[in-house]
């Protein structure tokens, strides 16, 4: 175990320890030893507007000077009311009821419970199964874990959860067949129909998915045909559609909600991460008015959190939305995303072991493979997903990685800088990433065309 971990009372997921944070500004962070880090993953795809934004800090200070906490059963507060109104205006049509939480897992948990209570109000108590994708990640509370498709995070807890049906995520880039991309999309969508029929349509409460894949698949973008077809299938069987926009929401993909790219009309949406962009723990559930009204009219929503609608968190969220608008950051995500994607694509000429570059807006990732033709992953024992991140970290570049294939094998790397990243800073990211990839390739004897 790391010696620092032995002397500390603090623990997280693993024994790995990092230097202490001293200060942050824009897309950079500094540790207490004076080392600077470029935040090319926005933390875990959170810091969309960059760090230490003075206007957000000012709004939070003003709120702190008025009140930091007033329990929702005792007081309403302006910040929560204003943020709810503003958020409702940014959601797909009809989703104008907002429920605040403190993070993504709480948001997903709330979606699952609201959907279930709605089914009860409709006289459909047999509807409780929520279909999700494999791989997928929806959070770490038990309800969210039950719909997550990532073995290392789910298997230890399997006996404690109701087993929820999974269908394969639309990983068309791995398929070797004669179908067009759109045909593949339809084939993956047909798996949803098959699963609904197999389980019994009357038992299916909802289908939950990320409109663009997050950390579990590495920014997976399904073909348009998939998006259209899964919506139609949900509609056909009266299955509620829950979009998990915890990572994709708040501008990250070049639209305020990724739902807009495919004109989704979901029933419920979960969001967090970029919503308050790391300035405060905040997330939200947005739901159709008739769903909320039905639940409210039958005694109310049997679910809630102490910090829901916290004035300080909501003031931060409101200021973040105002900054996104003032700086036109949704458009920036689109524009800078196109540039960064092109730069990552070019790295494929230099490194044969980059098998795929994908994503939308500034939700981008690249995947390493042993063979680009077969898309066979690098040997698991190589631990590329850890090693390359460490190469980059030692050069002051932060990227975010996961195992691609169900959390067990495969290595992908999220390159998702804040939406304020300039052209010059994109170059800086690619420069540091190239140095890191060169070092990684050199150590493992992987082919690298330095002239490319
Ligand atoms: C798509 C998605 N849903 C839910 C969550 C859980 O969010 P949190 O870690 O804030 O609880 C995450 C976190 O990475 C996520 O990416």
Coordinates of C-alpha atoms and ligand atoms in Angstrom, one line a residue:
X1 CA 0.0 0.0 0.0
X2 CA 1.1 3.6 -0.7
X3 CA 2.8 4.9 2.5
X4 CA 0.6 8.1 2.4
X5 CA -2.4 5.8 2.5
X6 CA -1.2 4.1 5.6
X7 CA -0.8 7.3 7.6
X8 CA -4.1 8.9 6.5
X9 CA -7.5 8.3 8.0
X10 CA -9.1 9.0 4.7
X11 CA -9.9 6.4 2.1
X12 CA -11.5 6.2 -1.3
X13 CA -11.8 3.5 -3.9
X14 CA -8.2 2.3 -4.0
X15 CA -5.0 2.9 -2.0
X16 CA -3.7 5.3 -4.6
X17 CA -2.9 8.7 -3.3
X18 CA -2.4 12.0 -5.1
X19 CA -0.7 15.3 -4.2
X20 CA -2.8 17.9 -2.3
X21 CA -4.6 20.5 -4.3
X22 CA -3.4 24.1 -3.7
X23 CA -5.4 26.2 -6.1
X24 CA -7.3 26.2 -9.4
X25 CA -7.9 28.6 -12.3
X26 CA -9.5 28.1 -15.7
X27 CA -8.4 24.7 -17.1
X28 CA -5.5 24.4 -14.7
X29 CA -4.9 23.0 -11.2
X30 CA -1.8 23.4 -9.0
X31 CA -0.6 21.0 -6.2
X32 CA 1.0 22.2 -3.0
X33 CA 4.4 21.5 -4.5
X34 CA 3.8 24.1 -7.2
X35 CA 3.2 21.6 -10.1
X36 CA 0.6 22.6 -12.6
X37 CA -1.9 20.2 -14.2
X38 CA -4.0 20.7 -17.3
X39 CA -7.5 19.4 -16.5
X40 CA -8.2 17.6 -19.9
X41 CA -11.0 15.6 -18.4
X42 CA -12.7 18.3 -16.4
X43 CA -12.2 16.0 -13.4
X44 CA -14.7 13.2 -14.1
X45 CA -16.3 15.3 -16.8
X46 CA -17.6 17.9 -14.3
X47 CA -15.8 21.2 -14.6
X48 CA -17.5 22.4 -17.7
X49 CA -17.0 26.1 -17.2
X50 CA -13.5 25.7 -15.8
X51 CA -12.2 26.3 -12.3
X52 CA -12.5 29.3 -10.0
X53 CA -14.8 31.3 -12.2
X54 CA -15.0 34.7 -10.4
X55 CA -18.6 35.3 -11.3
X56 CA -19.7 32.0 -9.8
X57 CA -17.6 32.5 -6.7
X58 CA -19.2 35.9 -6.3
X59 CA -22.7 34.6 -6.6
X60 CA -21.9 31.9 -4.1
X61 CA -20.4 34.3 -1.6
X62 CA -23.5 36.6 -1.9
X63 CA -25.7 33.6 -1.2
X64 CA -23.5 32.5 1.7
X65 CA -23.8 35.9 3.2
X66 CA -27.6 35.6 3.1
X67 CA -28.1 31.9 4.0
X68 CA -26.4 28.6 3.4
X69 CA -29.1 26.2 4.6
X70 CA -32.8 26.3 5.2
X71 CA -34.5 23.0 5.2
X72 CA -37.0 22.5 2.4
X73 CA -39.7 21.4 4.9
X74 CA -39.3 24.7 6.7
X75 CA -38.4 27.3 4.0
X76 CA -38.5 27.8 0.2
X77 CA -35.5 29.7 -1.3
X78 CA -35.1 32.0 -4.3
X79 CA -32.1 30.2 -5.7
X80 CA -33.9 26.9 -5.9
X81 CA -37.0 28.5 -7.4
X82 CA -35.0 30.4 -10.0
X83 CA -32.8 27.5 -10.9
X84 CA -35.8 25.2 -11.4
X85 CA -37.5 27.7 -13.7
X86 CA -34.3 28.2 -15.7
X87 CA -33.6 24.5 -15.9
X88 CA -37.2 23.7 -17.0
X89 CA -36.7 26.1 -19.9
X90 CA -33.7 24.2 -21.1
X91 CA -35.3 20.7 -21.0
X92 CA -37.0 18.9 -23.9
X93 CA -40.7 19.9 -24.3
X94 CA -42.9 18.9 -21.4
X95 CA -40.2 18.2 -18.8
X96 CA -40.9 21.2 -16.7
X97 CA -40.9 19.7 -13.2
X98 CA -37.5 19.8 -11.4
X99 CA -36.4 17.9 -8.4
X100 CA -33.0 18.8 -6.9
X101 CA -30.4 16.3 -5.6
X102 CA -26.7 16.5 -4.7
X103 CA -25.2 14.3 -7.5
X104 CA -25.7 11.9 -10.3
X105 CA -26.4 8.7 -8.3
X106 CA -29.1 10.5 -6.4
X107 CA -30.5 11.9 -9.6
X108 CA -30.7 8.4 -11.2
X109 CA -32.2 6.9 -8.0
X110 CA -34.8 9.6 -8.0
X111 CA -35.7 8.8 -11.7
X112 CA -36.2 5.1 -10.9
X113 CA -38.4 5.8 -7.9
X114 CA -40.5 8.4 -9.6
X115 CA -41.1 6.1 -12.5
X116 CA -42.1 3.3 -10.2
X117 CA -44.5 5.5 -8.2
X118 CA -46.0 6.7 -11.4
X119 CA -46.7 3.1 -12.5
X120 CA -48.5 2.5 -9.2
X121 CA -50.7 5.6 -9.8
X122 CA -51.6 4.1 -13.2
X123 CA -52.7 0.9 -11.7
X124 CA -49.7 -1.0 -13.0
X125 CA -48.0 -2.5 -9.9
X126 CA -46.5 -5.3 -12.0
X127 CA -44.2 -2.8 -13.8
X128 CA -40.9 -2.7 -11.9
X129 CA -38.2 -3.9 -14.3
X130 CA -35.8 -1.2 -15.7
X131 CA -33.9 -2.3 -18.8
X132 CA -30.5 -0.7 -19.3
X133 CA -27.4 -1.2 -21.4
X134 CA -24.3 -3.3 -21.0
X135 CA -21.8 -1.7 -20.5
X136 CA -23.2 1.4 -18.8
X137 CA -22.7 3.4 -15.6
X138 CA -25.5 5.0 -13.7
X139 CA -24.1 5.6 -10.3
X140 CA -23.1 3.9 -7.0
X141 CA -26.2 3.8 -4.9
X142 CA -27.9 0.3 -4.9
X143 CA -30.7 1.3 -7.2
X144 CA -28.4 3.0 -9.7
X145 CA -26.0 0.0 -9.4
X146 CA -28.8 -2.4 -10.3
X147 CA -29.1 -0.7 -13.7
X148 CA -25.4 -0.3 -14.2
X149 CA -23.6 -2.6 -16.5
X150 CA -20.0 -2.8 -15.3
X151 CA -19.0 -6.0 -13.6
X152 CA -16.4 -4.7 -11.1
X153 CA -19.0 -2.2 -9.7
X154 CA -22.0 -4.5 -9.7
X155 CA -20.9 -8.1 -9.0
X156 CA -20.0 -7.7 -5.3
X157 CA -23.5 -6.3 -4.6
X158 CA -25.5 -8.6 -6.9
X159 CA -27.3 -10.5 -4.0
X160 CA -28.4 -7.2 -2.5
X161 CA -30.1 -5.9 -5.6
X162 CA -33.1 -6.9 -7.8
X163 CA -31.6 -8.2 -11.0
X164 CA -32.5 -5.8 -13.8
X165 CA -32.4 -6.8 -17.5
X166 CA -29.5 -5.6 -19.7
X167 CA -29.2 -5.4 -23.4
X168 CA -25.9 -4.8 -25.3
X169 CA -24.9 -1.2 -25.8
X170 CA -24.8 -0.3 -29.5
X171 CA -21.0 -0.8 -29.9
X172 CA -21.3 -0.9 -33.7
X173 CA -17.6 0.0 -34.1
X174 CA -16.7 -3.5 -32.8
X175 CA -18.9 -5.3 -35.3
X176 CA -17.6 -7.2 -38.3
X177 CA -20.5 -7.8 -40.7
X178 CA -21.8 -6.5 -44.0
X179 CA -24.4 -4.2 -42.5
X180 CA -24.4 -0.4 -42.8
X181 CA -24.0 1.6 -39.7
X182 CA -27.7 2.5 -39.7
X183 CA -28.6 -1.2 -40.1
X184 CA -26.4 -2.1 -37.2
X185 CA -28.2 0.6 -35.2
X186 CA -31.6 -1.0 -36.0
X187 CA -30.2 -4.4 -35.0
X188 CA -29.1 -3.2 -31.6
X189 CA -32.4 -1.4 -31.1
X190 CA -34.3 -4.7 -32.0
X191 CA -32.6 -6.2 -28.9
X192 CA -34.6 -3.8 -26.8
X193 CA -37.9 -5.1 -28.3
X194 CA -36.7 -8.7 -27.9
X195 CA -35.9 -8.1 -24.2
X196 CA -39.2 -6.4 -23.5
X197 CA -41.1 -9.4 -25.1
X198 CA -38.9 -11.9 -23.3
X199 CA -39.5 -10.3 -19.9
X200 CA -43.1 -9.6 -20.5
X201 CA -44.0 -6.1 -21.6
X202 CA -46.4 -5.7 -18.7
X203 CA -43.5 -6.0 -16.3
X204 CA -41.3 -3.4 -17.9
X205 CA -41.3 0.0 -16.1
X206 CA -38.6 1.9 -18.0
X207 CA -35.6 1.9 -20.3
X208 CA -32.6 4.0 -19.0
X209 CA -29.6 5.0 -21.0
X210 CA -27.0 7.7 -21.7
X211 CA -27.7 9.3 -25.0
X212 CA -23.9 9.5 -25.6
X213 CA -22.0 6.8 -23.7
X214 CA -19.9 8.1 -20.7
X215 CA -17.1 6.5 -18.9
X216 CA -18.3 2.9 -19.3
X217 CA -18.1 2.8 -23.1
X218 CA -15.8 5.8 -23.7
X219 CA -18.1 8.4 -25.4
X220 CA -20.0 5.8 -27.5
X221 CA -22.2 7.4 -30.2
X222 CA -24.9 5.2 -31.5
X223 CA -26.2 5.6 -35.1
X224 CA -29.2 7.8 -35.6
X225 CA -31.3 4.8 -36.5
X226 CA -30.8 3.4 -32.9
X227 CA -31.9 6.6 -31.3
X228 CA -35.1 6.8 -33.3
X229 CA -35.9 3.1 -33.0
X230 CA -35.5 2.8 -29.2
X231 CA -37.8 5.8 -28.7
X232 CA -40.4 4.1 -30.9
X233 CA -40.1 0.8 -29.1
X234 CA -40.5 2.5 -25.6
X235 CA -43.6 4.3 -26.9
X236 CA -45.0 1.1 -28.4
X237 CA -44.9 -0.8 -25.1
X238 CA -45.7 2.1 -22.8
X239 CA -42.2 1.8 -21.3
X240 CA -41.0 5.1 -19.7
X241 CA -37.8 6.5 -21.3
X242 CA -35.3 7.8 -18.7
X243 CA -32.3 9.6 -20.1
X244 CA -29.2 9.6 -17.9
X245 CA -27.7 13.0 -18.9
X246 CA -25.5 13.2 -15.8
X247 CA -22.4 13.3 -17.9
X248 CA -23.8 14.4 -21.3
X249 CA -26.0 17.3 -20.0
X250 CA -25.2 20.9 -19.4
X251 CA -23.6 21.5 -22.8
X252 CA -20.9 18.8 -22.8
X253 CA -21.9 17.3 -26.1
X254 CA -22.5 20.6 -28.0
X255 CA -26.2 20.9 -27.2
X256 CA -27.5 21.8 -23.7
X257 CA -28.9 18.3 -23.4
X258 CA -27.7 15.5 -25.6
X259 CA -31.4 14.6 -26.1
X260 CA -31.5 17.5 -28.6
X261 CA -29.2 15.8 -31.1
X262 CA -31.8 13.2 -31.8
X263 CA -35.0 15.1 -30.8
X264 CA -35.7 12.8 -27.9
X265 CA -38.9 13.2 -26.0
X266 CA -38.0 11.4 -22.8
X267 CA -40.2 11.0 -19.8
X268 CA -37.6 11.7 -17.1
X269 CA -34.0 13.0 -17.2
X270 CA -31.2 12.8 -14.7
X271 CA -28.4 15.4 -14.6
X272 CA -25.6 16.4 -12.4
X273 CA -21.8 16.9 -13.0
X274 CA -21.6 19.9 -15.3
X275 CA -24.9 21.3 -14.0
X276 CA -23.1 23.0 -11.1
X277 CA -19.7 22.3 -12.7
X278 CA -18.0 21.3 -9.5
X279 CA -18.8 24.5 -7.6
X280 CA -21.3 22.6 -5.3
X281 CA -22.7 19.1 -5.1
X282 CA -25.8 19.5 -7.2
X283 CA -27.9 17.4 -9.6
X284 CA -31.5 17.4 -10.8
X285 CA -34.2 15.2 -12.1
X286 CA -36.5 16.7 -14.7
X287 CA -39.8 15.0 -15.3
X288 CA -43.0 15.4 -17.3
X289 CA -45.6 17.4 -15.5
X290 CA -48.3 14.7 -15.8
X291 CA -46.0 12.1 -14.2
X292 CA -45.3 14.4 -11.2
X293 CA -48.9 15.5 -11.0
X294 CA -50.1 11.9 -10.9
X295 CA -47.6 11.0 -8.1
X296 CA -48.4 14.2 -6.2
X297 CA -52.2 13.5 -6.4
X298 CA -51.8 10.1 -4.8
X299 CA -50.0 11.2 -1.7
X300 CA -46.7 12.6 -3.0
X301 CA -43.2 11.4 -3.9
X302 CA -41.9 8.9 -1.2
X303 CA -38.4 10.0 -1.7
X304 CA -36.1 13.0 -0.9
X305 CA -32.7 14.1 0.4
X306 CA -31.8 16.5 3.3
X307 CA -29.8 18.7 0.9
X308 CA -32.4 18.9 -1.9
X309 CA -32.7 22.4 -3.1
X310 CA -29.9 23.6 -0.9
X311 CA -29.7 27.4 -1.4
X312 CA -25.9 27.5 -1.8
X313 CA -25.8 24.7 -4.3
X314 CA -28.6 26.2 -6.3
X315 CA -27.0 29.6 -6.3
X316 CA -23.9 27.9 -7.7
X317 CA -26.0 26.1 -10.3
X318 CA -27.7 29.3 -11.3
X319 CA -24.5 31.2 -11.7
X320 CA -23.0 28.3 -13.7
X321 CA -26.0 28.4 -16.1
X322 CA -25.6 32.2 -16.5
X323 CA -21.9 31.8 -17.3
X324 CA -22.6 29.1 -19.8
X325 CA -25.0 31.5 -21.5
X326 CA -22.7 34.6 -21.3
X327 CA -19.7 32.7 -22.7
X328 CA -21.8 30.8 -25.3
X329 CA -20.3 27.5 -24.0
X330 CA -22.7 25.1 -25.6
X331 CA -21.6 26.4 -29.0
X332 CA -18.0 26.3 -27.8
X333 CA -18.4 22.6 -26.9
X334 CA -19.5 22.0 -30.5
X335 CA -16.8 24.1 -32.1
X336 CA -13.8 23.1 -29.9
X337 CA -15.1 19.5 -30.0
X338 CA -14.8 19.3 -33.7
X339 CA -11.2 20.7 -33.5
X340 CA -10.2 18.3 -30.7
X341 CA -11.8 15.3 -32.4
X342 CA -9.8 16.1 -35.6
X343 CA -6.6 16.3 -33.6
X344 CA -7.3 13.0 -31.9
X345 CA -8.1 11.4 -35.3
X346 CA -4.7 12.6 -36.6
X347 CA -3.0 10.7 -33.7
X348 CA -4.3 7.5 -35.3
X349 CA -1.7 8.0 -38.1
X350 CA 1.1 8.1 -35.5
X351 CA -0.1 5.3 -33.3
X352 CA -1.4 2.1 -34.8
X353 CA -2.5 1.0 -31.4
X354 CA -5.2 3.7 -31.3
X355 CA -8.2 1.7 -32.6
X356 CA -10.9 4.2 -32.4
X357 CA -11.6 7.9 -31.7
X358 CA -15.2 8.8 -30.9
X359 CA -17.6 11.1 -29.2
X360 CA -19.7 14.3 -29.6
X361 CA -18.9 17.9 -28.7
X362 CA -16.3 17.8 -26.0
X363 CA -17.3 14.4 -24.8
X364 CA -14.5 12.6 -26.6
X365 CA -12.5 9.4 -26.1
X366 CA -9.9 7.2 -27.8
X367 CA -9.5 3.5 -27.4
X368 CA -6.3 1.5 -27.5
X369 CA -6.2 -1.9 -29.1
X370 CA -3.7 -4.6 -30.0
X371 CA -5.0 -4.9 -33.6
X372 CA -7.0 -2.2 -35.3
X373 CA -8.6 -4.6 -37.8
X374 CA -10.0 -7.0 -35.2
X375 CA -10.3 -4.4 -32.5
X376 CA -8.8 -7.0 -30.1
X377 CA -7.9 -5.2 -26.9
X378 CA -4.3 -4.8 -25.6
X379 CA -3.4 -7.5 -23.1
X380 CA -5.3 -7.0 -19.9
X381 CA -2.1 -7.4 -17.9
X382 CA -0.6 -4.4 -19.6
X383 CA -3.0 -2.2 -17.6
X384 CA -2.8 0.5 -20.3
X385 CA -5.8 2.3 -18.8
X386 CA -3.7 3.0 -15.6
X387 CA -0.3 3.3 -17.2
X388 CA -1.1 5.9 -19.8
X389 CA -3.0 8.0 -17.3
X390 CA 0.1 8.0 -15.1
X391 CA 2.4 8.9 -18.0
X392 CA 0.1 11.9 -18.7
X393 CA -0.2 12.8 -15.0
X394 CA 3.6 12.9 -14.6
X395 CA 3.6 15.4 -17.4
X396 CA 0.9 17.6 -15.9
X397 CA -1.9 16.3 -18.1
X398 CA -5.1 14.9 -16.6
X399 CA -7.1 12.4 -18.7
X400 CA -9.7 9.8 -17.5
X401 CA -9.7 6.2 -18.3
X402 CA -11.7 3.0 -17.8
X403 CA -11.8 -0.6 -19.0
X404 CA -14.0 -0.6 -22.2
X405 CA -15.4 -4.1 -22.4
X406 CA -17.7 -4.3 -19.4
X407 CA -15.1 -3.0 -17.1
X408 CA -12.9 -6.1 -17.5
X409 CA -10.7 -5.6 -20.6
X410 CA -10.0 -2.9 -23.1
X411 CA -8.7 0.6 -22.5
X412 CA -10.2 3.9 -23.4
X413 CA -9.3 7.4 -22.4
X414 CA -11.7 10.3 -22.1
X415 CA -10.3 13.7 -23.4
X416 CA -13.0 16.1 -22.2
X417 CA -11.5 19.5 -21.3
X418 CA -13.6 22.3 -19.9
X419 CA -15.8 24.0 -22.5
X420 CA -13.7 27.2 -22.1
X421 CA -10.6 25.6 -23.6
X422 CA -8.9 27.8 -26.2
X423 CA -7.3 26.6 -29.5
X424 CA -3.8 27.1 -28.0
X425 CA -4.8 25.0 -25.0
X426 CA -6.1 22.2 -27.3
X427 CA -2.6 22.2 -28.9
X428 CA -1.1 22.0 -25.4
X429 CA -3.3 18.9 -24.6
X430 CA -2.3 17.2 -27.8
X431 CA 1.4 18.0 -27.2
X432 CA 1.4 16.5 -23.7
X433 CA -0.7 13.5 -24.9
X434 CA 1.7 12.8 -27.7
X435 CA 4.6 12.8 -25.3
X436 CA 2.7 10.4 -23.0
X437 CA 1.7 8.1 -25.8
X438 CA 5.3 8.1 -27.2
X439 CA 6.6 7.1 -23.8
X440 CA 3.9 4.4 -23.4
X441 CA 4.6 3.0 -26.9
X442 CA 8.4 3.0 -26.3
X443 CA 8.1 1.1 -23.1
X444 CA 5.9 -1.6 -24.6
X445 CA 7.5 -1.8 -28.1
X446 CA 4.3 -0.6 -29.8
X447 CA 4.5 0.8 -33.2
X448 CA 4.8 4.6 -33.4
X449 CA 5.3 6.5 -36.7
X450 CA 7.1 9.6 -35.4
X451 CA 7.0 11.2 -38.8
X452 CA 3.1 11.3 -38.8
Ligands
LIG1 C1 -23.8 8.6 -16.7 C2 -23.6 8.7 -15.2 N1 -24.7 8.5 -14.4 C3 -24.6 8.6 -13.0 C4 -23.3 8.9 -12.5 C5 -23.2 9.0 -11.0 O1 -22.9 10.3 -10.6 P1 -22.3 10.6 -9.2 O2 -20.9 10.1 -9.2 O3 -22.3 12.1 -9.2 O4 -23.1 10.0 -8.2 C6 -22.2 9.1 -13.3 C7 -20.9 9.3 -12.7 O5 -19.9 9.2 -13.3 C8 -22.4 9.0 -14.7 O6 -21.3 9.2 -15.5

